[in-house]
Coordinates of C-alpha atoms and ligand atoms in Angstrom, one line a residue:
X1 CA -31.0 75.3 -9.2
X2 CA -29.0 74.4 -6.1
X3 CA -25.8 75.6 -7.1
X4 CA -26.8 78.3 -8.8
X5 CA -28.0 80.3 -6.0
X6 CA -25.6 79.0 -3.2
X7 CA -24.5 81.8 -1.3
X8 CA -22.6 81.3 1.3
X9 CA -21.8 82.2 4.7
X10 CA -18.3 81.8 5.4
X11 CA -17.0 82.6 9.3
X12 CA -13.5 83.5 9.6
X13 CA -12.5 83.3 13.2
X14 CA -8.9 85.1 14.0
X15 CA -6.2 84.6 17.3
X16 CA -6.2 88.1 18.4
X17 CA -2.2 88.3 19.2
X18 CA 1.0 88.7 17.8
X19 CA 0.4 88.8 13.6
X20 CA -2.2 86.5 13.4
X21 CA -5.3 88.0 12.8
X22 CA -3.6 90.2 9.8
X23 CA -2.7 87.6 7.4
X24 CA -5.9 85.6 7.9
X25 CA -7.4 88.9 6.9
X26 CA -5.6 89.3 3.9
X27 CA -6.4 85.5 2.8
X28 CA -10.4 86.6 3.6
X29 CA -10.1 89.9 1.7
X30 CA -8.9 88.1 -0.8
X31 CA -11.4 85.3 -1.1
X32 CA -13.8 87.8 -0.5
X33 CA -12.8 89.6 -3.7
X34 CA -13.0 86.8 -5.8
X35 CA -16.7 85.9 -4.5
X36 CA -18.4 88.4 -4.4
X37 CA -22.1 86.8 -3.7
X38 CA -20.7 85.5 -0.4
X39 CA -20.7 86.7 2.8
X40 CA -17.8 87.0 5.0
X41 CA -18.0 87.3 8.9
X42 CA -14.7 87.9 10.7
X43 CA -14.0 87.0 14.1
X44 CA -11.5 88.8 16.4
X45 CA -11.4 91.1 19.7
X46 CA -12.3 95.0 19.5
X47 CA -8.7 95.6 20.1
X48 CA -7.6 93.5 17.5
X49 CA -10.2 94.2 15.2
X50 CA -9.4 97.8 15.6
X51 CA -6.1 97.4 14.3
X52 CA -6.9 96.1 10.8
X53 CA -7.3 96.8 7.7
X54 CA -11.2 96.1 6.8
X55 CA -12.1 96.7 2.9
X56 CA -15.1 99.9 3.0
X57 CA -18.4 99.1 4.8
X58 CA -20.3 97.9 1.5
X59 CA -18.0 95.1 0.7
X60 CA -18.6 91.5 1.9
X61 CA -16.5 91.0 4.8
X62 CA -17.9 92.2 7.9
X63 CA -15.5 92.2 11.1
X64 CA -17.4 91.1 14.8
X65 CA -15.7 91.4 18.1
X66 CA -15.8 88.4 20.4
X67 CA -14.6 88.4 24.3
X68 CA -10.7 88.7 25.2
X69 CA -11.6 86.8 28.5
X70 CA -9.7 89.3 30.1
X71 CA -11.6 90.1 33.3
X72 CA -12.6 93.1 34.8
X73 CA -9.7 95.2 36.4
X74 CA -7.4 92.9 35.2
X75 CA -3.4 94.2 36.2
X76 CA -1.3 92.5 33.8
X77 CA 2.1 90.9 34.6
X78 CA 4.1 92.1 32.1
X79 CA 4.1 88.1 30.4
X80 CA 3.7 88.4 26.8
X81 CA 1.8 84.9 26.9
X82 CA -0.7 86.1 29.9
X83 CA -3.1 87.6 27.6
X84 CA -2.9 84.5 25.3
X85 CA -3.8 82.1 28.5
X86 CA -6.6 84.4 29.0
X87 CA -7.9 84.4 25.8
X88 CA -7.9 80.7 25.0
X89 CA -9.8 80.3 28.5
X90 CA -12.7 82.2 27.1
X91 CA -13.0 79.8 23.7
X92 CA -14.7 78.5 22.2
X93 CA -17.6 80.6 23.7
X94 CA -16.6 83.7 23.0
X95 CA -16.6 82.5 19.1
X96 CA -19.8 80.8 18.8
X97 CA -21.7 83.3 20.8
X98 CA -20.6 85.5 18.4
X99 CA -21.3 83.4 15.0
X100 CA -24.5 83.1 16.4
X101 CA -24.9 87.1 16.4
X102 CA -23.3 86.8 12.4
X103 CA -25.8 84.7 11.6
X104 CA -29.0 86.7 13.0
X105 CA -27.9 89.7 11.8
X106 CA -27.3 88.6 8.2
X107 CA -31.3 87.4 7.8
X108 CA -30.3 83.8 9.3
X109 CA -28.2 83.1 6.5
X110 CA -27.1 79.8 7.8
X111 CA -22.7 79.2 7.9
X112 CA -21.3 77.2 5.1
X113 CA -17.6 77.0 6.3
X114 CA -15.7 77.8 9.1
X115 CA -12.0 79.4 8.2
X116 CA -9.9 80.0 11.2
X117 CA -6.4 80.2 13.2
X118 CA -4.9 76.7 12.8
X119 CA -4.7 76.8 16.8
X120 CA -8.8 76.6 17.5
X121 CA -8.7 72.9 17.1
X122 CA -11.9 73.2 18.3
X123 CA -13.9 74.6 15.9
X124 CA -13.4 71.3 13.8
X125 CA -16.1 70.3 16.1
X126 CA -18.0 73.1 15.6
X127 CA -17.7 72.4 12.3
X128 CA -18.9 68.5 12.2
X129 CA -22.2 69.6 13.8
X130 CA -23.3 71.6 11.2
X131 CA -21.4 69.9 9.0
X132 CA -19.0 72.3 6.8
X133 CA -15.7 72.3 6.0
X134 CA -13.0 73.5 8.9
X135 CA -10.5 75.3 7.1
X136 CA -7.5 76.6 9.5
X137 CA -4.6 78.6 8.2
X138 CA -1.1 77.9 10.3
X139 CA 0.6 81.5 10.0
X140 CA 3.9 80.5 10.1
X141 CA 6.5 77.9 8.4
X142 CA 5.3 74.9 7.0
X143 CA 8.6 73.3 9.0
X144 CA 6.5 74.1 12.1
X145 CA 3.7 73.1 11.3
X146 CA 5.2 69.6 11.0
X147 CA 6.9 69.8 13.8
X148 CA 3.7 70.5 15.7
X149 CA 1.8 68.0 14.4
X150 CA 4.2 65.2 14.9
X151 CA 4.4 66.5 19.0
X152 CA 3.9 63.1 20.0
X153 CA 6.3 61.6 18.1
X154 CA 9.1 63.7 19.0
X155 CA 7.8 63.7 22.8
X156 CA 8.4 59.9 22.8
X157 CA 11.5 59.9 21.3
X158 CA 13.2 62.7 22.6
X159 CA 11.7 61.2 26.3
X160 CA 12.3 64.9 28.1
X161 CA 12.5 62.9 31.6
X162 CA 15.8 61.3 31.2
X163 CA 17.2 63.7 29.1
X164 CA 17.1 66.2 31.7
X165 CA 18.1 64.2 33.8
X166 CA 20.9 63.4 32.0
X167 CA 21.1 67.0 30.7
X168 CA 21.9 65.7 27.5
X169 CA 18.8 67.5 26.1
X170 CA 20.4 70.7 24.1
X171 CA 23.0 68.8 22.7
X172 CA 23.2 66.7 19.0
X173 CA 19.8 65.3 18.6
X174 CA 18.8 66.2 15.3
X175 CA 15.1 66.6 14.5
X176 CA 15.8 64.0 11.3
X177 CA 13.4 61.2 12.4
X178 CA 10.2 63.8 11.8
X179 CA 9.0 63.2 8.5
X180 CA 9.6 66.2 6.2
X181 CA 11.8 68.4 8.3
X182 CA 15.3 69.6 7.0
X183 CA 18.2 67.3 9.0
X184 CA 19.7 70.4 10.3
X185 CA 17.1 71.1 12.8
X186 CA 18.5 70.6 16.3
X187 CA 15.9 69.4 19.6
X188 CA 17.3 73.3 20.7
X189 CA 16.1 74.5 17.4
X190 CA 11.7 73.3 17.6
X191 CA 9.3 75.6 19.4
X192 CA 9.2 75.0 23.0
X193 CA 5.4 74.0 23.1
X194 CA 6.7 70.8 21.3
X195 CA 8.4 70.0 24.1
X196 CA 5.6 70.1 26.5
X197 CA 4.2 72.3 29.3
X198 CA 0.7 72.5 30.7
X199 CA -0.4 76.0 30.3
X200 CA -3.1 76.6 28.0
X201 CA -1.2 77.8 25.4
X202 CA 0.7 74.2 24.9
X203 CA -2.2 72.0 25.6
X204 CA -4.0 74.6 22.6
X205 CA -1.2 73.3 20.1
X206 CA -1.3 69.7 21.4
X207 CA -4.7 69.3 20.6
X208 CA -4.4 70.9 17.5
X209 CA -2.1 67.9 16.8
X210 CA -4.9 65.9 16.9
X211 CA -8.0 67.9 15.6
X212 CA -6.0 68.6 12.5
X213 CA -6.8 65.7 10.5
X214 CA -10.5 66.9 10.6
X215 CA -9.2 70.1 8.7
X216 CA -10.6 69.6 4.8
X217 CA -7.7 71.7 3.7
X218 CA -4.6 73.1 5.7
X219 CA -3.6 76.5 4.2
X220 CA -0.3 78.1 5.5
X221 CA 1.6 81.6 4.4
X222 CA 4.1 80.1 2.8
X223 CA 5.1 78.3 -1.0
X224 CA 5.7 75.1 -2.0
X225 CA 9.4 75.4 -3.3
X226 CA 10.5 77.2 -0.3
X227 CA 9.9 74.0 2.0
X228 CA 10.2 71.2 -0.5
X229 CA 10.5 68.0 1.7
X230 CA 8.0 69.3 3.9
X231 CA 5.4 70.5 1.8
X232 CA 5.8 67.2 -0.5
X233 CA 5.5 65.0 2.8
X234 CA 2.5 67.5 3.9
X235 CA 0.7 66.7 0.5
X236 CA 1.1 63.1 0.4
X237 CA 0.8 62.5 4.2
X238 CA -2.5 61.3 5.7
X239 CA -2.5 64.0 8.5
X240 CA -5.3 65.6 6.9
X241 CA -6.8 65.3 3.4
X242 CA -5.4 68.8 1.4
X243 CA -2.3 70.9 2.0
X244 CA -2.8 74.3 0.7
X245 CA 0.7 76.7 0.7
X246 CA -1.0 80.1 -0.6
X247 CA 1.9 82.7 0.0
X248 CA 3.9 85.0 0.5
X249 CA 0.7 87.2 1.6
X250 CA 2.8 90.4 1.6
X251 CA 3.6 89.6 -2.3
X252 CA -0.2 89.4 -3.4
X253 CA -1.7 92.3 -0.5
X254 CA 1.0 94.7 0.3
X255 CA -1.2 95.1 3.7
X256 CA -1.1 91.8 5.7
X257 CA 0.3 92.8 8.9
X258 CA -1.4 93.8 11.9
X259 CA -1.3 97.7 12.7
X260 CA -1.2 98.5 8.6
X261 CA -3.8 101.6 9.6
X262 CA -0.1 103.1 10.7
X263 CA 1.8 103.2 7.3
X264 CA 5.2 104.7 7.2
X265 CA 4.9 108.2 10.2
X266 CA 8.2 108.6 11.0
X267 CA 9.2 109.2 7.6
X268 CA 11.6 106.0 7.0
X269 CA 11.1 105.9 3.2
X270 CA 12.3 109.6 3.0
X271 CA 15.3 108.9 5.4
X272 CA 16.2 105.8 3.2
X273 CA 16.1 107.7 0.0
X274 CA 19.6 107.9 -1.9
X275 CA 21.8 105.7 0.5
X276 CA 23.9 103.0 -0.7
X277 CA 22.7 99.8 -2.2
X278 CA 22.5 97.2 0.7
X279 CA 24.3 99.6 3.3
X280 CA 21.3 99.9 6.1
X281 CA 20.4 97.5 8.5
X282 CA 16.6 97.3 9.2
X283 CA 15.5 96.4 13.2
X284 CA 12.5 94.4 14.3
X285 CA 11.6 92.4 16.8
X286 CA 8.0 91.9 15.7
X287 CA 4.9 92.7 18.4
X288 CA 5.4 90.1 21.2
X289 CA 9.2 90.4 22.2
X290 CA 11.6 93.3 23.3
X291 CA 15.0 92.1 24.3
X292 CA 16.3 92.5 27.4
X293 CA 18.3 95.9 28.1
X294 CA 22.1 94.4 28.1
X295 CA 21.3 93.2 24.2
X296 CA 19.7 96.2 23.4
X297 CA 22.8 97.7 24.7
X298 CA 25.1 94.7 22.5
X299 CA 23.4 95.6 19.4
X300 CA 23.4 99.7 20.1
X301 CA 27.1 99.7 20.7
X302 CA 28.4 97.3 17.5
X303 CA 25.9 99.6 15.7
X304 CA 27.8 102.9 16.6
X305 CA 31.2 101.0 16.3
X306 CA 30.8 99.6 12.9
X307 CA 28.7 103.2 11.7
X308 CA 26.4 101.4 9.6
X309 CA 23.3 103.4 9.1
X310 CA 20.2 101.8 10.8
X311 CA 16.7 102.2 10.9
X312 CA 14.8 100.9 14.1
X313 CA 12.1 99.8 15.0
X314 CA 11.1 99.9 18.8
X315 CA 8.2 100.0 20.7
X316 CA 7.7 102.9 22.8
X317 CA 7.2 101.2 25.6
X318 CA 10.8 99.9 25.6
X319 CA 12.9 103.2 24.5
X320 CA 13.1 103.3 27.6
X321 CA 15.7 100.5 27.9
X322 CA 17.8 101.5 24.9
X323 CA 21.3 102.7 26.7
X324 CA 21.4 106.1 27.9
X325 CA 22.6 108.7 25.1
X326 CA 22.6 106.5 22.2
X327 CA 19.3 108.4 20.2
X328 CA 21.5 111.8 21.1
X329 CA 25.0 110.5 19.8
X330 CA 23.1 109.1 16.8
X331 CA 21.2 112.5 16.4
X332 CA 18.0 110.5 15.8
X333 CA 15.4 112.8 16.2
X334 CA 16.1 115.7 13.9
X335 CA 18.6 114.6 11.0
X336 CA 18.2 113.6 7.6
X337 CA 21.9 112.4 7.6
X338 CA 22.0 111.0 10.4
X339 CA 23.6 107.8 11.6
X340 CA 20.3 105.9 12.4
X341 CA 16.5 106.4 12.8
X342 CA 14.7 104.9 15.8
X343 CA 10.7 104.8 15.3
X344 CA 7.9 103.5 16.9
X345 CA 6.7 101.1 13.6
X346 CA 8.1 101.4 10.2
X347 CA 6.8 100.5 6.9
X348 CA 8.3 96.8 7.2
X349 CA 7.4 95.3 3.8
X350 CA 8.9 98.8 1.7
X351 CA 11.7 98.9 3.3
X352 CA 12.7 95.1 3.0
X353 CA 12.2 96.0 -1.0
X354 CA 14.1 98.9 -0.8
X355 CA 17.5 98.4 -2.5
X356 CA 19.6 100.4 0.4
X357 CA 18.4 98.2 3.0
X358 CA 20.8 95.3 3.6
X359 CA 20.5 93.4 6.6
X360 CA 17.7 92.9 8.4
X361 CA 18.2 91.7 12.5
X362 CA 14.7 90.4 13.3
X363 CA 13.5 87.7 16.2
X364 CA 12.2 85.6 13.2
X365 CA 8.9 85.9 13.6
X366 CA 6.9 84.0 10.4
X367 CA 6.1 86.8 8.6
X368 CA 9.0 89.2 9.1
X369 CA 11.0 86.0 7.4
X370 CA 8.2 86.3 5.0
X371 CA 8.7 89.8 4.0
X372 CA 12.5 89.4 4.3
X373 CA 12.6 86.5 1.3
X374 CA 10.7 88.5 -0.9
X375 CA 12.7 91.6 -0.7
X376 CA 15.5 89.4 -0.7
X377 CA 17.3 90.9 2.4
X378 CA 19.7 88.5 4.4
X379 CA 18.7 88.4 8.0
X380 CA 20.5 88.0 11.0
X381 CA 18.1 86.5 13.8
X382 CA 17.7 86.5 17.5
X383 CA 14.7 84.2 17.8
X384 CA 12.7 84.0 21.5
X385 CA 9.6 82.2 21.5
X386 CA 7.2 79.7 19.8
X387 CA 8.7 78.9 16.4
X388 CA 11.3 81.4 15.9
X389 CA 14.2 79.2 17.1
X390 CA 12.7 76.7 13.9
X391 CA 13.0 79.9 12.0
X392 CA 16.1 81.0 12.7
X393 CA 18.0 78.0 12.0
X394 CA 16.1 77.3 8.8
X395 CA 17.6 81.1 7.6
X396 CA 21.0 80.0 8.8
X397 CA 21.5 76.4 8.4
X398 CA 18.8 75.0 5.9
X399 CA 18.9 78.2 3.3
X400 CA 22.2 80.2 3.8
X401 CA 20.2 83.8 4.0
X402 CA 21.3 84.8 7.3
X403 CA 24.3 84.7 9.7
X404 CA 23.6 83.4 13.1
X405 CA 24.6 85.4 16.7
X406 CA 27.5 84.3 18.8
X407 CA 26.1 82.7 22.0
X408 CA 22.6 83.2 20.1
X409 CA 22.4 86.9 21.9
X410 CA 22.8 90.2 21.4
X411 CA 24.4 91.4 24.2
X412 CA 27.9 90.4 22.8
X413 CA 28.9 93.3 20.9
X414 CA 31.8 91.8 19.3
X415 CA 29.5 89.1 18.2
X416 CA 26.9 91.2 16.8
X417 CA 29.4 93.0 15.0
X418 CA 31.1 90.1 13.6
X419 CA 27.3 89.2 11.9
X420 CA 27.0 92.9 10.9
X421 CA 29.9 92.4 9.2
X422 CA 29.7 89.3 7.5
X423 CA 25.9 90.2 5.9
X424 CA 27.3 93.5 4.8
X425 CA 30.7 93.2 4.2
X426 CA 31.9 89.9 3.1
X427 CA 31.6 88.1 0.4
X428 CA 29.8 84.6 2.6
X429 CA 27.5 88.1 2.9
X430 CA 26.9 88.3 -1.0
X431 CA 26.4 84.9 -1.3
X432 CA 23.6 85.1 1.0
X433 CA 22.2 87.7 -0.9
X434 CA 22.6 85.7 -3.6
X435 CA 20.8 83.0 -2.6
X436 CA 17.7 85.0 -0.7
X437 CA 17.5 86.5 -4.2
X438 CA 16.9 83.2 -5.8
X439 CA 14.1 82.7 -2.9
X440 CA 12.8 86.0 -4.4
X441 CA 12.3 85.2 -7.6
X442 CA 10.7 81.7 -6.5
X443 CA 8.1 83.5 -4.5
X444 CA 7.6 85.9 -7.5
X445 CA 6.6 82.6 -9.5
X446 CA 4.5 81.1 -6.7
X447 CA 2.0 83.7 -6.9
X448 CA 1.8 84.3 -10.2
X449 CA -0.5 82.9 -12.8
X450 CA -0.1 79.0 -12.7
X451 CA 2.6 79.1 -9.8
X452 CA 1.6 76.8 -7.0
X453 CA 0.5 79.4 -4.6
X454 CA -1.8 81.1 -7.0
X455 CA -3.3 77.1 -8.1
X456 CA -3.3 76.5 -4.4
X457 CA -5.5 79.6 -3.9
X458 CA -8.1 78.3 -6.5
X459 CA -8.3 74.9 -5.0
X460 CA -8.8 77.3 -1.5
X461 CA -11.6 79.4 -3.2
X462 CA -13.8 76.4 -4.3
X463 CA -13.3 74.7 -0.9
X464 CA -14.7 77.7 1.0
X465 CA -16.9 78.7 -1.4
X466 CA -18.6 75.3 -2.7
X467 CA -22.2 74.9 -1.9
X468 CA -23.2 72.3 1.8
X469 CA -23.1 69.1 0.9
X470 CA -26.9 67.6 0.7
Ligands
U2F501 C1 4.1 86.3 16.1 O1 5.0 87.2 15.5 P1 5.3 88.8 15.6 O2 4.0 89.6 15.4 O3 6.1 89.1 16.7 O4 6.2 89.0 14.3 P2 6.1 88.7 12.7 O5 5.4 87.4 12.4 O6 7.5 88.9 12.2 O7 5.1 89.9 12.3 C2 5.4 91.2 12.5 C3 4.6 92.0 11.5 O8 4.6 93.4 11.8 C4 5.0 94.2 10.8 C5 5.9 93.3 9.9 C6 5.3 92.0 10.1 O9 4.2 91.8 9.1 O10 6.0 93.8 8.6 N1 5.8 95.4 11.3 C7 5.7 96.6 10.6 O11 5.1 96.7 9.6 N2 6.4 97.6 11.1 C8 7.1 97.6 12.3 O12 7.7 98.6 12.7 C9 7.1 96.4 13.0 C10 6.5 95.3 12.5 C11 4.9 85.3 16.8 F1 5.6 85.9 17.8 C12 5.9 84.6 15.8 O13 6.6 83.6 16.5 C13 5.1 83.9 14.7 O14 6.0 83.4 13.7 C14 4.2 85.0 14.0 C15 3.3 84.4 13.0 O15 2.5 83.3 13.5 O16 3.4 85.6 15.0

């Protein structure tokens, strides 16, 4: 019968930059795991398919590389949203060129649902011609989401003309009148794309705006208790017909990020080993962002003047800016004792569970908030693109698990101290890690049995995996 022997052919189609393409991984490995008589395809560029963690050859999830649109001899500005802009230029080709190739080489075995980045809005099209389900996952807060999706709404009301104008634009217009979102959202606080701006990139989230009610569920990387209003509003809205929180990914797959090939090889755990309960601050500004060299300098300087120990985590394309002396004076390179450890990538998701670690100063990137909630580490953020801001201010304003930045920057050293010193320090700082540790224990019982994550992932599984309709 029918049903029986359905097995499908589900294409997984990743956005190759910042952590995207990880965490729609994990969710596929996942799936993949719990249906094992279907066939996974997964969609991303060499480089980025490189980078991931793949289950062994013989497993159901196969990855294919599709075009970066980068052209030939390409010199990059130095943009971190250039390669994005190229990229979305080369969609939705480059994707169904390559599904095409999926489907040949897996004996015609024809697609039966298309998961993918929420952004490719259009690949709901894609998806009404051969009529399956279009399942995106958004990788960040369902708070974003929202605000995304209600861009028009907030781009009538907020009316950016006059308020420029005016330049009344930063101040005291709270984000209240958008369905859902937490009152303490400022207009200063909601990614910028919300705003406007015709780049790709924008117009890419705009439209997904719109294409999103053709989703048949909406999954995102976070849980249901952690964004109440939101995710109820989500669930009983009619922006699109299923709302499907399935996280924290780092709780169920201890490998979401990108880059997991790399685990821990500078040695953090080892460094870590025997300091104080919540004494060391943890430093991340994700893959997109470095900040500028004055608040590298801000944070490097409270850092030596309040001598908490530190572990790092910089690029090594931008040691370079880190003030001159500082890895000597902190003796780095060679010491177990030493004041701090700077490293090229550090096992992110062990040490936000390690008990020593007590702060963690991140740009607030999705899933570094993620990972920060359910090791229950209290964050201090300097947010700079896309939703960060939206992040940030939830972690500060919304759920108390974070102190916020003096002038929002780091190149105030007094200010940066004065956060240092009120995670680690004070007791507003244990009531924050109070509170994150209350988070913790709410993810803990979203993904287990019968918590709304893991009921959220069943609904998820017989969506993707349920045979075409006739
Ligand atoms: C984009 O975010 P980023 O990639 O800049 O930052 P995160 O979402 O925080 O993800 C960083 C991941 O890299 C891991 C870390 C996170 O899973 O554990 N990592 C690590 O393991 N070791 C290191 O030394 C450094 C990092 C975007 F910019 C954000 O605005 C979005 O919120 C995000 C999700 O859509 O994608």
């Amino acid at each position: 019968d029918h049903h029986h022997h359905h097995h499908p052919h589900v294409v997984v189609a990743a956005f190759p930059h910042g952590t995207h393409a990880g965490p729609l991984l994990s969710l596929t490995r996942r799936l993949a795991a719990a249906a094992p008589n279907a066939t996974f395809s997964f969609f991303s560029t060499s480089k980025s398919n490189a980078s991931l963690n793949f289950p062994a050859a013989a497993t159901n999830v196969t990855p294919y590389d599709v075009d970066d649109g980068v052209p030939p001899n390409h010199v990059f500005s130095g943009h971190p949203l250039e390669p994005v802009e190229l990229f979305i230029k080369a969609t939705p080709h480059n994707f169904t060129k390559a599904f095409q190739e999926a489907v040949s080489r897996n004996n015609n075995k024809k697609i039966s649902c298309i998961m993918s980045d929420a952004f490719f809005w259009f690949l709901a099209e894609v998806a009404a011609d051969i009529n399956v389900p279009w399942v995106p996952l958004w990788t960040a807060a369902s708070t974003s989401l929202s605000l995304h999706l209600y861009t028009d709404l907030i781009r009538q009301t907020i009316a950016p003309d006059d308020a420029a104008a005016t330049g009344k634009m930063e101040e005291s217009l709270f984000m209240s009148f958008v369905p859902g979102v937490p009152s303490a959202l400022r207009l200063q606080d909601i990614p910028a794309e919300v705003i406007g701006g015709d780049h790709a990139f924008p117009a890419m989230l705009h439209k997904m705006s719109h294409f999103i009610a053709r989703a048949t569920a909406v999954t995102v990387n976070s849980f249901d208790d952690l964004e109440p209003s939101v995710t109820q509003h989500l669930k009983s809205s009619n922006l699109f017909p299923t709302f499907l929180p399935v996280g924290p990914f780092n709780l169920i797959d201890s490998s979401p990020s990108n880059n997991n090939l790399l685990h821990d090889p500078h040695a953090c755990l080892h460094w870590l080993a025997g300091r104080e309960p919540a004494s060391v601050a943890y430093i991340s500004f994700g893959t997109v962002m470095t900040p500028p060299p004055p608040e590298l300098a801000g944070l490097a300087e409270a850092l030596e003047a309040i001598g908490a120990p530190f572990i790092w985590s910089i690029p090594d394309r931008a040691k370079h800016n880190l003030p001159q002396g500082f890895l000597e004076r902190i003796g780095s390179t060679s010491d177990d004792r030493s004041q701090g450890k700077v490293v090229s990538w550090a096992p992110q998701v062990e040490l936000l569970s390690h008990e020593a670690v007590g702060v963690f100063v991140s740009h607030g990137g999705w899933n570094s908030v993620m990972e920060s909630v359910s090791g229950g580490v209290p964050l201090i953020c300097r947010p700079f693109l896309g939703d960060q801001r939206t992040n940030a201010r939830l972690v500060s304003h919304v759920w108390g698990i974070g102190a916020d930045l003096k002038d929002g920057r780091l190149s105030n050293k007094e200010g940066v101290m004065e956060a240092l010193e009120r995670v680690l320090k004070s007791e507003e700082g244990k009531l924050m890690r109070a509170k994150i540790k209350s988070l913790k224990e709410l993810a803990k019982k979203a993904v287990s049995p019968d918590g709304t994550s893991a009921n959220n992932f069943s609904q998820l599984f017989n969506i993707v995996t349920s045979p075409p309709s006739p």
